[in-house]
Amino acid sequence: MGANMKKLAAVCITVLIFGCYALSQDDASAPKRAPLLLVQEIPLPNVGGRIDHFTFDAKRKRVIGAALGNNTVEVVDTFSGRDAHSITGAAAPQGLAYVSELNKLFVANGTDGKLRIYDGDSFKLLNTVDIGEDADNVVTIRQKSEYMSPMAETRRVVLQSSMPQSASA
């Protein structure tokens, strides 16, 4: 083996040893990488109390949150970094879902047991469906032309995509 080959082998072995050592370090005191990175903070000066569930309008880059302690639904424009709109008149809003195909916002209200349906542009109240007490979670599952919103463990509301004036429970 020539001198150059010996030097090359020594360099490769050194890189391999130090590379393996560096990659094998699981020091508990070492900072871990955060799964999320804080990009900006957007103040919500008119919101007091707890914020419950969130939903996202990807087209308009809006985060919509149920301000449970405020009895409002807050629409935050993440592009401009401001609280864009506050929907008042909710009764302990908890679960919510924005369905882009329908351009509608569904909000479950725990105090009065109503599912309120709002227009996705103007946030005008379009419909109210009585779903029973302690309405908490809204989950949308697209099946054919229906959106299902399971409430609690045993109740669910099925809404046709044409959005009739009443929904069956």
Coordinates of N, CA, C and O in Angstrom, one line a residue, residues 27-160:
D27 N -27.4 13.7 23.8 CA -27.3 14.4 25.0 C -28.6 15.0 25.5 O -29.2 15.8 24.8
A28 N -29.1 14.6 26.6 CA -30.4 15.1 27.1 C -30.3 16.6 27.4 O -31.4 17.2 27.4
S29 N -29.2 17.1 27.7 CA -29.1 18.6 28.0 C -29.1 19.4 26.7 O -29.2 20.6 26.8
A30 N -28.8 18.7 25.6 CA -28.8 19.5 24.3 C -30.1 19.9 23.9 O -31.1 19.2 24.1
P31 N -30.3 21.1 23.4 CA -31.6 21.6 23.0 C -32.1 20.8 21.8 O -31.4 20.4 20.9
K32 N -33.4 20.5 21.9 CA -34.1 19.7 20.9 C -34.6 20.6 19.8 O -34.9 21.8 20.1
R33 N -34.7 20.2 18.6 CA -35.4 21.0 17.6 C -36.9 21.0 17.8 O -37.5 20.0 18.1
A34 N -37.4 22.2 17.7 CA -38.8 22.4 17.9 C -39.6 21.9 16.7 O -39.2 22.1 15.6
P35 N -40.7 21.2 16.9 CA -41.5 20.8 15.8 C -42.2 21.9 15.0 O -42.4 21.9 13.9
L36 N -42.4 23.1 15.7 CA -42.9 24.3 15.1 C -42.0 25.4 15.4 O -41.4 25.5 16.4
L37 N -41.9 26.3 14.5 CA -41.1 27.5 14.6 C -42.0 28.7 14.7 O -42.8 29.0 13.9
L38 N -41.8 29.5 15.8 CA -42.6 30.8 15.9 C -42.1 31.8 14.8 O -41.0 32.1 14.8
V39 N -43.1 32.1 14.0 CA -42.8 33.1 12.9 C -43.2 34.5 13.3 O -42.5 35.4 13.0
Q40 N -44.4 34.6 13.9 CA -44.9 35.9 14.3 C -45.9 35.7 15.4 O -46.5 34.6 15.6
E41 N -46.1 36.7 16.2 CA -47.1 36.8 17.2 C -48.1 37.8 16.8 O -47.8 38.9 16.4
I42 N -49.4 37.5 16.8 CA -50.5 38.4 16.4 C -51.3 38.7 17.7 O -52.0 37.8 18.2
P43 N -51.3 39.9 18.1 CA -52.1 40.2 19.4 C -53.6 40.2 19.1 O -54.1 40.5 18.0
L44 N -54.3 39.7 20.1 CA -55.8 39.7 20.1 C -56.2 40.5 21.3 O -56.7 40.0 22.3
P45 N -56.2 41.8 21.2 CA -56.4 42.7 22.3 C -57.8 42.6 22.9 O -58.0 42.9 24.1
N46 N -58.8 42.2 22.1 CA -60.2 42.2 22.6 C -60.6 40.8 23.0 O -61.8 40.6 23.3
V47 N -59.7 39.9 23.1 CA -60.0 38.5 23.5 C -59.6 38.3 25.0 O -58.4 38.5 25.3
G48 N -60.5 37.8 25.8 CA -60.2 37.5 27.1 C -60.6 36.0 27.4 O -61.5 35.6 26.8
G49 N -59.9 35.4 28.2 CA -60.2 34.0 28.5 C -59.6 33.0 27.5 O -58.7 33.3 26.7
R50 N -60.2 31.8 27.6 CA -59.6 30.7 26.8 C -60.0 30.7 25.4 O -61.2 31.0 25.0
I51 N -59.1 30.3 24.5 CA -59.4 30.0 23.1 C -59.4 28.5 23.0 O -58.5 27.8 23.4
D52 N -60.5 27.9 22.4 CA -60.6 26.5 22.3 C -60.1 26.0 20.9 O -58.9 26.1 20.7
H53 N -60.9 25.5 20.1 CA -60.5 24.9 18.8 C -60.1 26.0 17.7 O -60.6 27.1 17.8
F54 N -59.4 25.5 16.7 CA -59.0 26.4 15.6 C -59.3 25.7 14.3 O -59.4 24.4 14.2
T55 N -59.5 26.4 13.2 CA -59.6 25.9 11.9 C -58.8 26.9 11.0 O -58.4 28.0 11.4
F56 N -58.6 26.5 9.7 CA -57.8 27.2 8.8 C -58.4 27.4 7.5 O -58.9 26.4 6.9
D57 N -58.4 28.6 7.0 CA -58.8 28.9 5.6 C -57.6 29.2 4.8 O -57.0 30.2 4.8
A58 N -57.1 28.1 4.1 CA -55.9 28.2 3.4 C -55.9 29.2 2.2 O -54.9 29.8 2.0
K59 N -57.0 29.3 1.5 CA -57.1 30.2 0.4 C -56.8 31.6 0.8 O -56.1 32.4 0.1
R60 N -57.4 32.0 1.9 CA -57.3 33.4 2.4 C -56.2 33.6 3.5 O -56.0 34.7 4.0
K61 N -55.5 32.5 3.8 CA -54.5 32.5 4.9 C -55.0 33.1 6.2 O -54.5 33.9 6.8
R62 N -56.2 32.5 6.6 CA -56.8 32.9 7.8 C -56.9 31.8 8.8 O -57.2 30.7 8.5
V63 N -56.6 32.1 10.1 CA -56.8 31.2 11.2 C -58.0 31.6 11.9 O -58.2 32.8 12.2
I64 N -59.0 30.7 12.2 CA -60.2 31.1 12.8 C -60.3 30.3 14.1 O -60.1 29.1 14.2
G65 N -60.4 31.0 15.2 CA -60.4 30.4 16.6 C -61.7 30.7 17.4 O -62.3 31.7 17.3
A66 N -62.1 29.7 18.1 CA -63.2 29.8 19.0 C -62.8 30.4 20.3 O -62.1 29.7 21.1
A67 N -63.1 31.7 20.5 CA -62.7 32.4 21.8 C -63.8 32.1 22.8 O -64.7 32.9 23.0
L68 N -63.7 30.9 23.4 CA -64.7 30.4 24.4 C -64.9 31.4 25.5 O -66.1 31.6 25.8
G69 N -63.9 31.9 26.1 CA -64.1 32.8 27.2 C -64.7 34.2 26.8 O -65.1 35.0 27.7
N70 N -64.7 34.5 25.5 CA -65.2 35.8 25.0 C -66.6 35.7 24.4 O -67.2 36.7 24.1
N71 N -67.0 34.4 24.1 CA -68.2 34.2 23.4 C -68.2 34.8 22.0 O -69.1 35.3 21.5
T72 N -67.0 34.7 21.4 CA -66.8 35.2 20.0 C -66.0 34.2 19.2 O -65.4 33.3 19.8
V73 N -66.0 34.3 17.9 CA -65.2 33.6 17.0 C -64.2 34.6 16.3 O -64.7 35.6 15.8
E74 N -62.9 34.4 16.5 CA -62.0 35.4 16.0 C -61.4 34.9 14.7 O -60.9 33.7 14.5
V75 N -61.3 35.8 13.7 CA -60.8 35.5 12.4 C -59.5 36.3 12.3 O -59.5 37.6 12.3
V76 N -58.4 35.6 12.2 CA -57.0 36.2 12.1 C -56.4 36.1 10.8 O -56.3 35.0 10.2
D77 N -56.1 37.2 10.2 CA -55.4 37.2 8.9 C -53.9 37.1 9.1 O -53.2 38.0 9.6
T78 N -53.4 35.9 8.8 CA -52.0 35.6 9.1 C -51.1 36.3 8.1 O -49.9 36.5 8.4
F79 N -51.6 36.7 6.9 CA -50.8 37.4 5.9 C -50.5 38.8 6.4 O -49.3 39.3 6.3
S80 N -51.5 39.5 6.9 CA -51.3 40.9 7.3 C -50.9 41.0 8.8 O -50.5 42.0 9.3
G81 N -51.1 39.8 9.5 CA -50.7 39.8 10.9 C -51.6 40.6 11.8 O -51.2 41.2 12.8
R82 N -53.0 40.5 11.6 CA -53.9 41.2 12.4 C -55.2 40.4 12.6 O -55.5 39.5 11.9
D83 N -55.9 40.8 13.7 CA -57.2 40.2 14.0 C -58.2 40.9 13.0 O -58.4 42.1 13.1
A84 N -58.7 40.2 12.0 CA -59.4 40.7 10.9 C -60.9 40.9 11.2 O -61.5 41.8 10.7
H85 N -61.5 40.0 12.0 CA -62.9 40.1 12.2 C -63.3 39.3 13.5 O -62.6 38.3 13.8
S86 N -64.3 39.8 14.2 CA -64.8 39.1 15.4 C -66.3 38.8 15.2 O -67.0 39.7 15.0
I87 N -66.6 37.5 15.2 CA -68.0 37.1 15.1 C -68.6 37.1 16.5 O -68.1 36.3 17.4
T88 N -69.6 38.0 16.8 CA -70.2 38.0 18.1 C -71.5 37.2 18.2 O -72.0 36.8 17.1
G89 N -72.0 37.0 19.4 CA -73.3 36.4 19.5 C -73.2 34.9 19.7 O -74.2 34.2 19.7
A90 N -72.0 34.3 19.8 CA -71.8 32.9 20.1 C -72.1 32.6 21.5 O -72.1 33.5 22.4
A91 N -72.4 31.3 21.8 CA -72.7 30.9 23.2 C -71.7 29.8 23.6 O -72.0 28.6 23.4
A92 N -70.5 30.2 24.1 CA -69.4 29.3 24.4 C -69.0 28.5 23.2 O -69.1 27.3 23.1
P93 N -68.5 29.2 22.1 CA -68.1 28.5 20.9 C -66.9 27.6 21.2 O -66.0 28.0 22.0
Q94 N -67.0 26.4 20.7 CA -66.0 25.4 21.0 C -65.4 24.8 19.7 O -64.4 25.3 19.2
G95 N -66.1 23.8 19.2 CA -65.6 23.2 17.9 C -66.0 24.1 16.7 O -67.0 24.7 16.7
L96 N -65.1 24.1 15.8 CA -65.4 24.8 14.5 C -64.7 24.2 13.4 O -63.6 23.5 13.5
A97 N -65.2 24.4 12.2 CA -64.6 23.9 11.0 C -65.0 24.8 9.8 O -66.1 25.2 9.6
Y98 N -64.0 25.2 9.0 CA -64.2 25.9 7.8 C -64.1 24.9 6.7 O -63.2 24.2 6.5
V99 N -65.2 24.9 5.8 CA -65.2 24.0 4.7 C -65.1 24.8 3.4 O -66.0 25.5 3.0
S100 N -63.9 24.8 2.8 CA -63.6 25.6 1.7 C -64.5 25.3 0.5 O -64.9 26.3 -0.3
E101 N -64.9 24.1 0.2 CA -65.7 23.7 -0.9 C -67.1 24.4 -0.8 O -67.7 24.7 -1.9
L102 N -67.5 24.6 0.4 CA -68.8 25.3 0.6 C -68.7 26.8 0.9 O -69.7 27.5 1.0
N103 N -67.5 27.2 1.3 CA -67.2 28.5 1.7 C -68.1 28.9 2.9 O -68.7 29.9 3.0
K104 N -68.1 27.9 3.9 CA -68.9 28.1 5.1 C -68.1 27.7 6.3 O -67.2 26.9 6.3
L105 N -68.5 28.4 7.4 CA -67.8 28.2 8.7 C -68.9 27.6 9.6 O -70.0 28.1 9.8
F106 N -68.6 26.4 10.2 CA -69.5 25.7 11.1 C -69.0 25.9 12.6 O -67.8 25.5 12.8
V107 N -69.8 26.3 13.5 CA -69.4 26.6 14.8 C -70.3 25.9 15.8 O -71.5 26.2 15.8
A108 N -69.8 25.0 16.6 CA -70.6 24.3 17.7 C -70.5 25.2 18.9 O -69.5 25.6 19.4
N109 N -71.7 25.4 19.5 CA -71.8 26.3 20.7 C -72.2 25.4 21.9 O -73.3 24.9 21.9
G110 N -71.4 25.4 22.9 CA -71.6 24.5 24.1 C -72.8 24.9 25.0 O -73.5 24.1 25.5
T111 N -73.0 26.2 25.1 CA -74.0 26.7 26.1 C -75.4 26.4 25.6 O -76.3 25.9 26.3
D112 N -75.7 26.7 24.3 CA -77.1 26.6 23.8 C -77.3 25.4 22.9 O -78.4 25.1 22.5
G113 N -76.2 24.6 22.7 CA -76.3 23.4 21.9 C -76.7 23.7 20.4 O -77.3 22.8 19.7
K114 N -76.3 24.8 19.9 CA -76.6 25.1 18.5 C -75.3 25.0 17.6 O -74.2 25.3 18.0
L115 N -75.5 24.5 16.4 CA -74.5 24.6 15.4 C -74.8 25.8 14.5 O -75.9 25.8 13.9
R116 N -74.0 26.8 14.5 CA -74.2 28.0 13.7 C -73.4 27.9 12.5 O -72.2 27.5 12.5
I117 N -74.0 28.3 11.3 CA -73.4 28.2 10.0 C -73.3 29.6 9.5 O -74.3 30.3 9.3
Y118 N -72.0 30.0 9.1 CA -71.7 31.3 8.7 C -71.2 31.3 7.2 O -70.5 30.4 6.8
D119 N -71.5 32.4 6.5 CA -70.9 32.6 5.2 C -69.4 32.8 5.4 O -69.0 33.5 6.3
G120 N -68.6 32.2 4.5 CA -67.1 32.3 4.6 C -66.5 33.6 4.2 O -65.4 33.9 4.5
D121 N -67.3 34.5 3.5 CA -66.8 35.8 3.1 C -67.2 36.9 4.1 O -66.4 37.6 4.6
S122 N -68.5 37.0 4.3 CA -69.1 38.0 5.1 C -69.3 37.7 6.6 O -69.4 38.6 7.4
F123 N -69.2 36.4 6.9 CA -69.4 35.9 8.3 C -70.9 36.2 8.7 O -71.1 36.2 9.9
K124 N -71.8 36.3 7.8 CA -73.2 36.5 8.1 C -73.7 35.1 8.5 O -73.4 34.1 7.9
L125 N -74.6 35.1 9.6 CA -75.2 33.9 10.0 C -76.2 33.4 9.0 O -77.1 34.2 8.6
L126 N -76.0 32.2 8.5 CA -76.9 31.7 7.5 C -77.9 30.7 8.0 O -79.0 30.7 7.5
N127 N -77.5 29.9 9.0 CA -78.4 28.9 9.5 C -78.0 28.5 10.9 O -76.8 28.7 11.3
T128 N -79.0 28.1 11.7 CA -78.7 27.6 13.1 C -79.4 26.2 13.2 O -80.6 26.1 12.8
V129 N -78.7 25.2 13.6 CA -79.2 23.9 13.8 C -79.1 23.5 15.2 O -78.0 23.5 15.8
D130 N -80.2 23.0 15.8 CA -80.2 22.6 17.2 C -79.6 21.1 17.3 O -80.2 20.2 16.7
I131 N -78.5 21.0 17.9 CA -77.8 19.7 18.0 C -77.7 19.1 19.4 O -77.1 18.1 19.7
G132 N -78.3 19.8 20.4 CA -78.3 19.4 21.7 C -77.2 20.0 22.6 O -76.3 20.6 22.1
E133 N -77.4 19.8 23.9 CA -76.5 20.4 24.9 C -75.1 20.0 24.7 O -74.8 18.9 24.2
D134 N -74.2 20.8 25.2 CA -72.8 20.6 25.3 C -72.1 20.2 23.9 O -71.3 19.3 23.8
A135 N -72.6 21.0 22.9 CA -72.0 20.8 21.5 C -70.5 21.2 21.6 O -70.2 22.3 22.0
D136 N -69.6 20.3 21.3 CA -68.2 20.6 21.5 C -67.3 20.6 20.3 O -66.6 21.5 20.0
N137 N -67.4 19.5 19.5 CA -66.4 19.3 18.5 C -67.1 19.2 17.1 O -68.2 18.7 17.0
V138 N -66.5 19.8 16.1 CA -67.0 19.7 14.7 C -65.8 19.1 13.9 O -64.7 19.5 13.9
V139 N -66.2 18.0 13.3 CA -65.2 17.3 12.4 C -65.9 17.1 11.0 O -67.1 16.7 11.0
T140 N -65.3 17.5 10.0 CA -65.9 17.4 8.7 C -65.3 16.2 8.0 O -64.1 16.0 8.0
I141 N -66.1 15.3 7.5 CA -65.7 14.1 6.8 C -66.5 14.2 5.4 O -67.7 14.1 5.4
R142 N -65.8 14.3 4.4 CA -66.4 14.4 3.1 C -66.7 13.0 2.6 O -65.8 12.2 2.4
Q143 N -68.0 12.8 2.4 CA -68.5 11.5 1.8 C -69.5 11.8 0.7 O -70.6 12.3 1.0
K144 N -69.1 11.6 -0.5 CA -70.0 11.9 -1.6 C -70.3 13.4 -1.6 O -69.3 14.2 -1.6
S145 N -71.5 13.8 -1.4 CA -71.8 15.2 -1.4 C -72.3 15.6 0.0 O -73.0 16.6 0.2
E146 N -71.9 14.9 1.0 CA -72.3 15.2 2.4 C -71.1 15.6 3.3 O -70.0 15.1 3.1
Y147 N -71.4 16.4 4.3 CA -70.4 16.7 5.3 C -71.0 16.3 6.6 O -72.1 16.7 7.0
M148 N -70.3 15.5 7.3 CA -70.8 15.0 8.6 C -70.1 15.7 9.7 O -68.9 15.9 9.7
S149 N -70.9 16.1 10.7 CA -70.3 16.8 11.9 C -70.6 16.0 13.1 O -71.7 16.2 13.7
P150 N -69.8 15.1 13.5 CA -70.1 14.3 14.8 C -70.0 15.2 16.0 O -69.1 16.0 16.1
M151 N -71.0 15.1 16.8 CA -71.1 15.9 18.1 C -71.1 14.9 19.2 O -71.9 14.0 19.3
A152 N -70.2 15.2 20.2 CA -70.1 14.3 21.3 C -69.8 12.8 20.8 O -69.2 12.7 19.8
E153 N -70.3 11.9 21.5 CA -70.1 10.5 21.1 C -71.2 9.9 20.3 O -71.0 9.0 19.5
T154 N -72.4 10.3 20.5 CA -73.6 9.6 19.9 C -74.4 10.5 18.9 O -75.2 10.0 18.2
R155 N -74.2 11.8 18.9 CA -74.9 12.7 18.0 C -74.1 13.0 16.8 O -72.9 13.3 16.9
R156 N -74.8 13.1 15.7 CA -74.1 13.7 14.5 C -75.1 14.3 13.6 O -76.3 14.0 13.6
V157 N -74.7 15.3 12.9 CA -75.5 16.1 12.0 C -75.0 15.9 10.6 O -73.8 16.0 10.4
V158 N -75.8 15.6 9.7 CA -75.4 15.4 8.3 C -75.9 16.5 7.5 O -77.1 16.8 7.5
L159 N -75.0 17.3 6.8 CA -75.4 18.4 6.1 C -75.2 18.2 4.6 O -74.1 17.8 4.2
Q160 N -76.2 18.3 3.8 CA -76.1 18.2 2.3 C -75.2 19.3 1.8 O -75.3 20.4 2.3

